[in-house]
Coordinates of C-alpha atoms in Angstrom, one line a residue:
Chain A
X85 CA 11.6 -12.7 -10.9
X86 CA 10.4 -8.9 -12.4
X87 CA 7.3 -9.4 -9.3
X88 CA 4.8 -6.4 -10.0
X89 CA 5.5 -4.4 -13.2
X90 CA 3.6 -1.4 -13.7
X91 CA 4.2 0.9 -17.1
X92 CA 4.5 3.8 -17.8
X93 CA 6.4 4.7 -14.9
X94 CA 5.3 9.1 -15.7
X95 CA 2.7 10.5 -17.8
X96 CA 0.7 13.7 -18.6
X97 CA -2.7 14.1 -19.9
X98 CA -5.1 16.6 -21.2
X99 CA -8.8 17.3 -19.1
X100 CA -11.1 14.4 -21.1
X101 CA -8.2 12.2 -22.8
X102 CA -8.2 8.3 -21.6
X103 CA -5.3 6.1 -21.0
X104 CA -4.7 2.5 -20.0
X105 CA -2.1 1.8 -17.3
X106 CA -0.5 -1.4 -17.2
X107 CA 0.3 -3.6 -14.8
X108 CA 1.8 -7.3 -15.0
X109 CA 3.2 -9.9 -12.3
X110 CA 5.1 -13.0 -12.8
X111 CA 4.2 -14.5 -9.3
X112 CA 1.6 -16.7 -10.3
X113 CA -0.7 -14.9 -8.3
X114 CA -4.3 -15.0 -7.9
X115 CA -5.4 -11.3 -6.2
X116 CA -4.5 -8.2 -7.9
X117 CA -5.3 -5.0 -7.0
X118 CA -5.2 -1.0 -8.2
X119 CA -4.9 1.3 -5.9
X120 CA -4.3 5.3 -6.1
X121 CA -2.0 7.5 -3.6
X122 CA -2.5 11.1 -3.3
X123 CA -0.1 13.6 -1.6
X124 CA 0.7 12.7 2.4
X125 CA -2.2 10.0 2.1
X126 CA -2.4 6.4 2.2
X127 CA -3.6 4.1 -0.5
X128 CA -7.3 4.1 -1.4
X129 CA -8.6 1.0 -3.2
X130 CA -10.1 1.5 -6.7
X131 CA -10.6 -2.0 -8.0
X132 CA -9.5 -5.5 -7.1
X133 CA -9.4 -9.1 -8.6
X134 CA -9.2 -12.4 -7.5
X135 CA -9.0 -13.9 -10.2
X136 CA -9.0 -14.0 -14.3
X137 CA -12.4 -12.5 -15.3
X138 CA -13.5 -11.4 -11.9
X139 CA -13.2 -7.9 -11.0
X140 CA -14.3 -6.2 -8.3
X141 CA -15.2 -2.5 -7.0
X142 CA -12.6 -1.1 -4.2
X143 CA -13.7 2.2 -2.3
X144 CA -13.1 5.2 -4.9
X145 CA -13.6 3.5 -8.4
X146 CA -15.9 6.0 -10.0
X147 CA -14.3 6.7 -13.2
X148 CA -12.2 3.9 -14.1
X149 CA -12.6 0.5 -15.6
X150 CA -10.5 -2.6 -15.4
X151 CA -10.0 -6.0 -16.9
X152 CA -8.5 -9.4 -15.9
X153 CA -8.5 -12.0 -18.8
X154 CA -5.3 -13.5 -17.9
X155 CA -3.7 -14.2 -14.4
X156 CA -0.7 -12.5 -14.8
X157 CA -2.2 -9.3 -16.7
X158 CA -4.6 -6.2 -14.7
X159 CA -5.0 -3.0 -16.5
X160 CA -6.2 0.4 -15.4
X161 CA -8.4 2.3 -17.8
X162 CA -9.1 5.8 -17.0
X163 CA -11.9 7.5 -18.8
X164 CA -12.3 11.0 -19.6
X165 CA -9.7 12.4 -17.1
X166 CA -10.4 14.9 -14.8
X167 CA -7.9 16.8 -12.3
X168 CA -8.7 15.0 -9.7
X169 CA -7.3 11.8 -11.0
X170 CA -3.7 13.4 -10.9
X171 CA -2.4 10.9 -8.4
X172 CA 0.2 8.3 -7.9
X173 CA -1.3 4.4 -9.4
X174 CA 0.3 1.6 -7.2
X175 CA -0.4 -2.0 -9.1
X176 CA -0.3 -5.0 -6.4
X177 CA -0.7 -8.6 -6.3
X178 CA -1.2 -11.2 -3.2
X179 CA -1.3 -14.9 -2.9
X180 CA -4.8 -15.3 -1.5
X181 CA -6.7 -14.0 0.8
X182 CA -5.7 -15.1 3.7
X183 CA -3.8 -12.8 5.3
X184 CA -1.1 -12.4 2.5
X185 CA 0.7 -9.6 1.8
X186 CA 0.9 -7.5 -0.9
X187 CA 3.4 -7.1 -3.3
X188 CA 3.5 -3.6 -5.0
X189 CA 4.8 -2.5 -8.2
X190 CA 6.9 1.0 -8.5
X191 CA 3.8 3.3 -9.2
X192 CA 2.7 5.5 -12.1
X193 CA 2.6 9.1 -11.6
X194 CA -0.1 10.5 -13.5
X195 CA -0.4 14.4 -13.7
X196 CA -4.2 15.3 -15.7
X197 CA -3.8 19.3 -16.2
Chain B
X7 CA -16.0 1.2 8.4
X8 CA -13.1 0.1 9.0
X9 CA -10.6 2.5 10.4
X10 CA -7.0 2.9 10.6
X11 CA -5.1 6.0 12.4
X12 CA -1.5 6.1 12.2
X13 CA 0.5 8.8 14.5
X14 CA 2.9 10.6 14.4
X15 CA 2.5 11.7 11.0
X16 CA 6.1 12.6 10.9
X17 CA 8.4 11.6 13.2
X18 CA 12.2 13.0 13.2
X19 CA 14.9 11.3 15.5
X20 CA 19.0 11.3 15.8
X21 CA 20.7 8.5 14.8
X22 CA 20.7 5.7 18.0
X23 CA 17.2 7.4 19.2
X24 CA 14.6 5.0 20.0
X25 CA 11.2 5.5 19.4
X26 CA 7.4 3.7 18.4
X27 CA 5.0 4.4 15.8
X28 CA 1.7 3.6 16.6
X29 CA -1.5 2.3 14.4
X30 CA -4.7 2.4 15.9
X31 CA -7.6 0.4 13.9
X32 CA -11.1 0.1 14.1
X33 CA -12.7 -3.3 12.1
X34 CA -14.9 -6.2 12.2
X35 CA -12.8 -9.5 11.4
X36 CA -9.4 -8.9 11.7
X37 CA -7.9 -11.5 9.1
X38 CA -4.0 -9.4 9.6
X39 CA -2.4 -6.3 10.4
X40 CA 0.4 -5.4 7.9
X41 CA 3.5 -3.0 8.1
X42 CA 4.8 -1.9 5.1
X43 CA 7.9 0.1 4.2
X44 CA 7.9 3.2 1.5
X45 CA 10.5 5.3 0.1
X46 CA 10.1 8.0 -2.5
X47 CA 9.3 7.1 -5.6
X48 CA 9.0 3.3 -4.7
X49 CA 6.1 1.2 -3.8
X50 CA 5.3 0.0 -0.4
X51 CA 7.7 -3.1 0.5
X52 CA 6.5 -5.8 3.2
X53 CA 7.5 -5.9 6.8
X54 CA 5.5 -7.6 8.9
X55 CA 2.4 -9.6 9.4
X56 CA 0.6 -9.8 13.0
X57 CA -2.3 -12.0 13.1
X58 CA -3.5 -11.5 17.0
X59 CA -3.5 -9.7 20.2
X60 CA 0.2 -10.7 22.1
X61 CA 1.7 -11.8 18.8
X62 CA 5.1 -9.8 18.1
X63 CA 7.7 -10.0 15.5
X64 CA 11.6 -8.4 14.7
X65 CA 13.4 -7.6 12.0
X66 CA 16.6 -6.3 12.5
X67 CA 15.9 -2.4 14.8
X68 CA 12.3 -2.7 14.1
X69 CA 9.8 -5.0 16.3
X70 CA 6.2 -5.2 15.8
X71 CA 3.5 -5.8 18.4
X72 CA 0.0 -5.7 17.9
X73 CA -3.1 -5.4 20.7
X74 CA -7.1 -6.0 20.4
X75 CA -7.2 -2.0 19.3
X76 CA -3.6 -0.8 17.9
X77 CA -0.1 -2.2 17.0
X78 CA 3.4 -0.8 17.3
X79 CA 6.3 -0.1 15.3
X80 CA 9.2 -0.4 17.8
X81 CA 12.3 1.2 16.3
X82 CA 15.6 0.5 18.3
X83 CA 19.2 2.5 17.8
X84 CA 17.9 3.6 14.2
X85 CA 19.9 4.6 11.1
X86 CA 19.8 7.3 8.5
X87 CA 18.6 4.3 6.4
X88 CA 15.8 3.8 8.6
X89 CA 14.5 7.2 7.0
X90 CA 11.2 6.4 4.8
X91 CA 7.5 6.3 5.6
X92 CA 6.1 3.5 7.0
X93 CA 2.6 2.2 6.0
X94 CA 0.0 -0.1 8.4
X95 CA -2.6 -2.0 7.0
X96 CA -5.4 -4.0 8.0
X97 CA -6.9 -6.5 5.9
X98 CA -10.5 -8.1 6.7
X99 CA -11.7 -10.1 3.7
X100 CA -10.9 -11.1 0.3
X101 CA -7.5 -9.8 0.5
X102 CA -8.7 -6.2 0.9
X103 CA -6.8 -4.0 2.9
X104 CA -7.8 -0.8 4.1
X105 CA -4.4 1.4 4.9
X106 CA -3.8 4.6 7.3
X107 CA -2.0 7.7 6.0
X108 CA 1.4 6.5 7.1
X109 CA 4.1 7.8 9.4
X110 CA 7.4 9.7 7.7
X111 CA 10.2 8.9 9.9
X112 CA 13.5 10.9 8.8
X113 CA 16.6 9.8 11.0
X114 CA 19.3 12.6 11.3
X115 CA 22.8 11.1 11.6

């Protein structure tokens, strides 16, 4: 089992260019989440899912957007970046939600200069 | 809002030094409290799951314990390979979890 795959792993953007990062997990499972991780800082929620075609928002998703229209599929779209998106992207998936643990994919580090 | 506070924020110790982290939350509901593993460049990797005041659980030099307002991160004898930054979590409904800033242990042999 692959568990959480998030691509690309690095990438650089330009000040109002939009990308979509990718995320995919082979665990059958129905939560998935997106959440950001800045420098000496924990993880901040942007959006979460519990399932295909529900999305819901987290606590910082102004400017992204996300999808689910499969189970195993939950990508990221930012809009018009800004600086202030530069930030690590951590992808993650649970069973349910009772009291399951996450299960995290390696991160993307996005730099927006 | 829910609240969590981890301290230290960075914790140093010699090889075979004991010591605790702690994680102090704040929230209505408590459905789990999480620790979670992270070393550079990686994602966070699952420890532990603690579910109510009392409860404790091991695994290998680490031991978990949790209370009605905080939980501990025991961390017996540790290793250079002990070195990352660990991560608590709270989780209160729909599978959301609210996480603290993390403690950054570094283990000198």
């Amino acid at each position: 089992n692959a568990g959480v795959t998030q691509t690309p792993k690095f990438r650089i953007l330009k000040i109002g260019q939009s990308m979509t990062l990718q995320c995919t997990q082979d665990m059958n499972h129905n939560y998935m989440y997106w959440y950001r991780q800045d420098p000496g800082m924990g993880l901040k929620l942007i959006y979460y899912s519990v399932g295909a075609g529900i999305t819901d928002k987290g606590e910082v998703p102004n400017g992204y957007n996300v999808s689910r229209s499969t189970t195993e599929d939950f990508p990221l779209r930012l809009e018009l970046a800004a600086p202030s998106q530069t930030s690590v992207y951590f992808c993650a998936s649970s069973a349910g939600a009772g009291s399951s643990p996450l299960h995290f994919g390696n991160g993307t580090r996005l730099t927006v200069t | 809002e829910d609240q969590v506070t981890q301290s230290p924020e960075a914790l140093r110790l010699q090889e075979g030094e004991s010591s605790s982290l702690n994680c102090s939350y704040t929230v209505s509901g408590l459905r789990g409290l999480f620790w979670y593993r992270q070393d550079p460049g990686k994602g966070p990797e699952f420890l532990f799951t603690l579910y109510s005041a009392g409860e404790e659980k091991e695994k290998e030099r680490l031991k978990a314990t949790l209370t009605k307002k905080e939980s501990f991160l025991h961390i017996t004898a540790p290793k250079p390979e002990d070195s990352a930054t660990y991560l608590c979590a709270v989780q209160v409904n729909a599978g959301k979890s609210t996480f603290g800033d993390g403690t950054t242990l570094t283990v000198k042999p």
